[in-house]
Short mmCIF file of C-alpha atoms in Angstrom, two decimals:
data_model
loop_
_atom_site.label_atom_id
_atom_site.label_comp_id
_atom_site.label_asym_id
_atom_site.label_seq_id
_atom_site.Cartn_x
_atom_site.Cartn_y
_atom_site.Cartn_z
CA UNK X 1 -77.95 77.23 -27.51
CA UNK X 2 -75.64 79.90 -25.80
CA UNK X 3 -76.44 83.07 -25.60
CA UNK X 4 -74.32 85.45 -25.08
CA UNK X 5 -73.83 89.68 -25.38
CA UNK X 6 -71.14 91.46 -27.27
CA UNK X 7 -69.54 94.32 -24.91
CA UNK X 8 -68.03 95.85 -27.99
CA UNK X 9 -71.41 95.94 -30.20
CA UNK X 10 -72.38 99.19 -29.27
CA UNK X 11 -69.50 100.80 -31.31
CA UNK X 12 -70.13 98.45 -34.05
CA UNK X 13 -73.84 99.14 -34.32
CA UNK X 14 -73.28 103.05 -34.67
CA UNK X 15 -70.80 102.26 -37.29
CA UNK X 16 -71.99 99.43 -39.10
CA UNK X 17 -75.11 101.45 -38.97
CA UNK X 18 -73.43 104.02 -41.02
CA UNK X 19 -71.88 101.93 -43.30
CA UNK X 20 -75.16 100.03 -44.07
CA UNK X 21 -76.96 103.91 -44.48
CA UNK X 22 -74.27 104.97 -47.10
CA UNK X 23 -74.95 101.68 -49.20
CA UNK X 24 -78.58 102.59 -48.65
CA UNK X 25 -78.54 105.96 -49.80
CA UNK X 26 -76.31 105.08 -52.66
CA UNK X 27 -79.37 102.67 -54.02
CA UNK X 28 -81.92 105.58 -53.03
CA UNK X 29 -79.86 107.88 -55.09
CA UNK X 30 -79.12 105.20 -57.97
CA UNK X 31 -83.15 104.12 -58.11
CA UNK X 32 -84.29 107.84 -57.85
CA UNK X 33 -81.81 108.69 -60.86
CA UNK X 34 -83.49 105.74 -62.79
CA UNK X 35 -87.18 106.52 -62.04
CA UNK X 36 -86.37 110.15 -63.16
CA UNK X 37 -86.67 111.90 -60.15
CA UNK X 38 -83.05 113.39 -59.68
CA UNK X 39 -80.19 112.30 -57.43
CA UNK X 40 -81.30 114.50 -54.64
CA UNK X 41 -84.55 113.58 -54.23
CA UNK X 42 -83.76 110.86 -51.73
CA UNK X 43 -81.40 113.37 -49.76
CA UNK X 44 -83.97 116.36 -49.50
CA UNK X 45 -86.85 113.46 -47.90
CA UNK X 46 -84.37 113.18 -45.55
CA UNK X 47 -83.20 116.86 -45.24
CA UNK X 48 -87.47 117.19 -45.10
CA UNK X 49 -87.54 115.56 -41.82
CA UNK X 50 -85.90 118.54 -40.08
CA UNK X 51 -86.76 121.26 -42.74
CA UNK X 52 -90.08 120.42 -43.34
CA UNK X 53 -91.40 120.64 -47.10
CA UNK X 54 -89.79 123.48 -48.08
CA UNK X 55 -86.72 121.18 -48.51
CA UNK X 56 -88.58 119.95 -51.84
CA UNK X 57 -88.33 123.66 -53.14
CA UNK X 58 -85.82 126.02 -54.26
CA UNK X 59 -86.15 128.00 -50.66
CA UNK X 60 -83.85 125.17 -49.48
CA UNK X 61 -80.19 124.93 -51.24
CA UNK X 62 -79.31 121.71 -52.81
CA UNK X 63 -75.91 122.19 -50.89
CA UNK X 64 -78.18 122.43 -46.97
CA UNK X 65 -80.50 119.87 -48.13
CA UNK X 66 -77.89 117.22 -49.12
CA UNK X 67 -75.90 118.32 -45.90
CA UNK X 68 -79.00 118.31 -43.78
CA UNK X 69 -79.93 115.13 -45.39
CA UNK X 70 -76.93 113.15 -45.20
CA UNK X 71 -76.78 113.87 -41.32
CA UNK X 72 -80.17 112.83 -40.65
CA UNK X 73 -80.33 109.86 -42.49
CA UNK X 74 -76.58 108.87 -41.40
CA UNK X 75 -77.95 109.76 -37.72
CA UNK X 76 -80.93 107.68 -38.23
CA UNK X 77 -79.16 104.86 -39.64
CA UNK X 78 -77.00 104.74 -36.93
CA UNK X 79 -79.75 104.44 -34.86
CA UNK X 80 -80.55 101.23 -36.62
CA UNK X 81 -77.62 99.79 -36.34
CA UNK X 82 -77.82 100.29 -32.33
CA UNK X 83 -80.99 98.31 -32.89
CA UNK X 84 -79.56 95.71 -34.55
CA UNK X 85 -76.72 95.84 -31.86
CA UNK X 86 -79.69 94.58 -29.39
CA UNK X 87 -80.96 92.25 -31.82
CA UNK X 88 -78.03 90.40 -32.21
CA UNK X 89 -76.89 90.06 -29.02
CA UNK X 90 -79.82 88.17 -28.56
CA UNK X 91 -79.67 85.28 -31.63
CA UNK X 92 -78.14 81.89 -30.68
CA UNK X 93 -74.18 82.00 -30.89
CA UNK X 94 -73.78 79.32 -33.77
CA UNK X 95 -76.22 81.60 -35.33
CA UNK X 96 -74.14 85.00 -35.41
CA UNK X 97 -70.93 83.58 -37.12
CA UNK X 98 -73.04 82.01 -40.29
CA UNK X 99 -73.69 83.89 -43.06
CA UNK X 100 -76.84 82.64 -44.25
CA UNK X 101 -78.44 82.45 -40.82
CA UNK X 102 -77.44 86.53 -39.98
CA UNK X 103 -78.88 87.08 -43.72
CA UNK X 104 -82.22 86.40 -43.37
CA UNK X 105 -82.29 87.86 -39.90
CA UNK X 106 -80.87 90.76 -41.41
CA UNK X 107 -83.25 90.85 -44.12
CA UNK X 108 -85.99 90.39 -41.78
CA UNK X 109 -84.42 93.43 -40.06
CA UNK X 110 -84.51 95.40 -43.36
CA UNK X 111 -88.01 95.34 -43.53
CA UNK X 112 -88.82 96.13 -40.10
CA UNK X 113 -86.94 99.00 -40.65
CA UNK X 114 -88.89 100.20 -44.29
CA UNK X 115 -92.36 99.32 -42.18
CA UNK X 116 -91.82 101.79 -38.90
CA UNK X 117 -89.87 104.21 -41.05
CA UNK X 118 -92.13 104.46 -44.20
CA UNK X 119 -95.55 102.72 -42.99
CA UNK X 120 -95.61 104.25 -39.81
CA UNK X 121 -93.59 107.16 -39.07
CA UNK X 122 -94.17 107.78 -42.76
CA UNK X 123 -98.43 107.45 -42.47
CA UNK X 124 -98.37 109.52 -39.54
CA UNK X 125 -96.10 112.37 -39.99
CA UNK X 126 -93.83 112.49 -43.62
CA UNK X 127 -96.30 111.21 -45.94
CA UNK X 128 -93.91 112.25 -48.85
CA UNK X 129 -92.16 108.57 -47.99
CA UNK X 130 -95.50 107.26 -49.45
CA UNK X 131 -94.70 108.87 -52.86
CA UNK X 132 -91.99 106.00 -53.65
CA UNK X 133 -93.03 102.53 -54.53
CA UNK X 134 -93.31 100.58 -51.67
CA UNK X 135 -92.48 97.44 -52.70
CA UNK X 136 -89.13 98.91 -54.47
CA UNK X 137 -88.68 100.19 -50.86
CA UNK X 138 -89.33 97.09 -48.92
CA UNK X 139 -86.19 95.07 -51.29
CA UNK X 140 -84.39 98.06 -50.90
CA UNK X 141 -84.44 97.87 -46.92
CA UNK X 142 -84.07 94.45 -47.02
CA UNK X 143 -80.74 94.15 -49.77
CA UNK X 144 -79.40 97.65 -48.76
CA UNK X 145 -79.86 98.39 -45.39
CA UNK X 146 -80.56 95.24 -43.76
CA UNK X 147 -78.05 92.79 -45.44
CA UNK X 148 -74.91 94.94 -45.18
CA UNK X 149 -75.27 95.05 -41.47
CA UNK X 150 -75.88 91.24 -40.71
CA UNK X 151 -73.12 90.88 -43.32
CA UNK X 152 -70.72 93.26 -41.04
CA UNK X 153 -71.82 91.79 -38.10
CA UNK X 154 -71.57 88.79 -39.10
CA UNK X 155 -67.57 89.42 -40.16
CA UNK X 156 -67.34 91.02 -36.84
CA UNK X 157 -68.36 87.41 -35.06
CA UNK X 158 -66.66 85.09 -36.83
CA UNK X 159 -63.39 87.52 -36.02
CA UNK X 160 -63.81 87.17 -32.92
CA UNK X 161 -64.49 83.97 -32.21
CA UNK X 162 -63.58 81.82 -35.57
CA UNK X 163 -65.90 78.87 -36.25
CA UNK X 164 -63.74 75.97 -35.90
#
C-alpha cells in the first residue's frame, strides 16, 4: 500500500473543517430546538468558552454570543479539519478515494473528536458540555462532524486522482 501526502490538504482541512462545523452546528441547533432548550443554546456553549458562564445569562447579548460562538466553534472546527488533514495523509491511497473506507474512518474521527472535546476538555474545564446527552453527542460527532469531512475529502481524492 502507497502512501502518500497531499501538499494541498492543508487548505482543504481549514475549509472542509468549516464546512463540516456549519453542518454540525446546524444539528446542535436543530436537536437543541427539539429537546426544548432554544436555538442558541448550542451557540452560547461555544460563545462560553471565551466568555465564561455569563454567556448563559442575559449579561451576554444573544447577538455577541451567537457572534462569539460561531467564531469559536468555526475556529475550532477548523482546527479539526487540520487534524484530519494529518490523518489522512496517512491512510493507504486505495483507501482515500472510497467512500465507505473514508466513512468509517471519518466516523471514527467523529468520535474522537466528541471524546477530547466533551469528555476531556469538557470534564476538566467546561463542564456545561456534560449537560447534553452524551450519547446524542457521540452520533452527532460521528454523522455531523466526522462524516462530512471524510465525505469532502474523500471528493477531493478521487478529483484528483480518479479511480480507474
Amino acid at each position: 500500500m502507497e502512501r502518500r501526502t497531499t501538499p494541498w490538504s492543508v487548505t482543504n482541512g481549514l475549509l472542509f473543517g468549516v464546512a463540516a462545523g456549519v453542518m454540525l452546528a446546524l444539528a446542535e441547533t436543530l436537536l437543541s430546538v427539539a429537546a426544548g432548550d432554544g436555538a442558541f443554546r448550542p451557540v452560547r456553549m461555544s460563545a462560553a468558552l471565551v466568555l465564561g458562564t455569563p454567556a448563559f445569562t442575559p449579561q451576554v447579548s444573544t447577538g455577541l454570543a451567537v457572534a462569539v460562538g460561531l467564531a469559536v466553534h468555526l475556529a475550532i472546527s477548523a482546527g479539526w479539519g487540520l487534524m484530519y488533514t494529518l490523518l489522512d495523509a496517512m491512510l493507504p491511497t486505495d483507501g482515500r478515494g472510497r467512500w465507505e473506507f473514508q466513512a468509517a474512518v471519518g466516523m471514527l474521527f467523529g468520535i474522537f473528536v466528541w471524546l477530547v472535546n466533551f469528555q476531556l476538555l469538557g470534564r476538566g474545564y467546561f463542564p456545561w458540555f456534560l449537560d447534553v446527552p452524551q450519547f446524542v453527542q457521540i452520533v452527532w460527532h460521528a454523522v455531523f462532524m466526522g462524516l462530512p469531512l471524510a465525505l469532502l475529502f474523500t471528493a477531493a481524492e478521487r478529483r484528483r486522482s480518479p479511480l480507474v
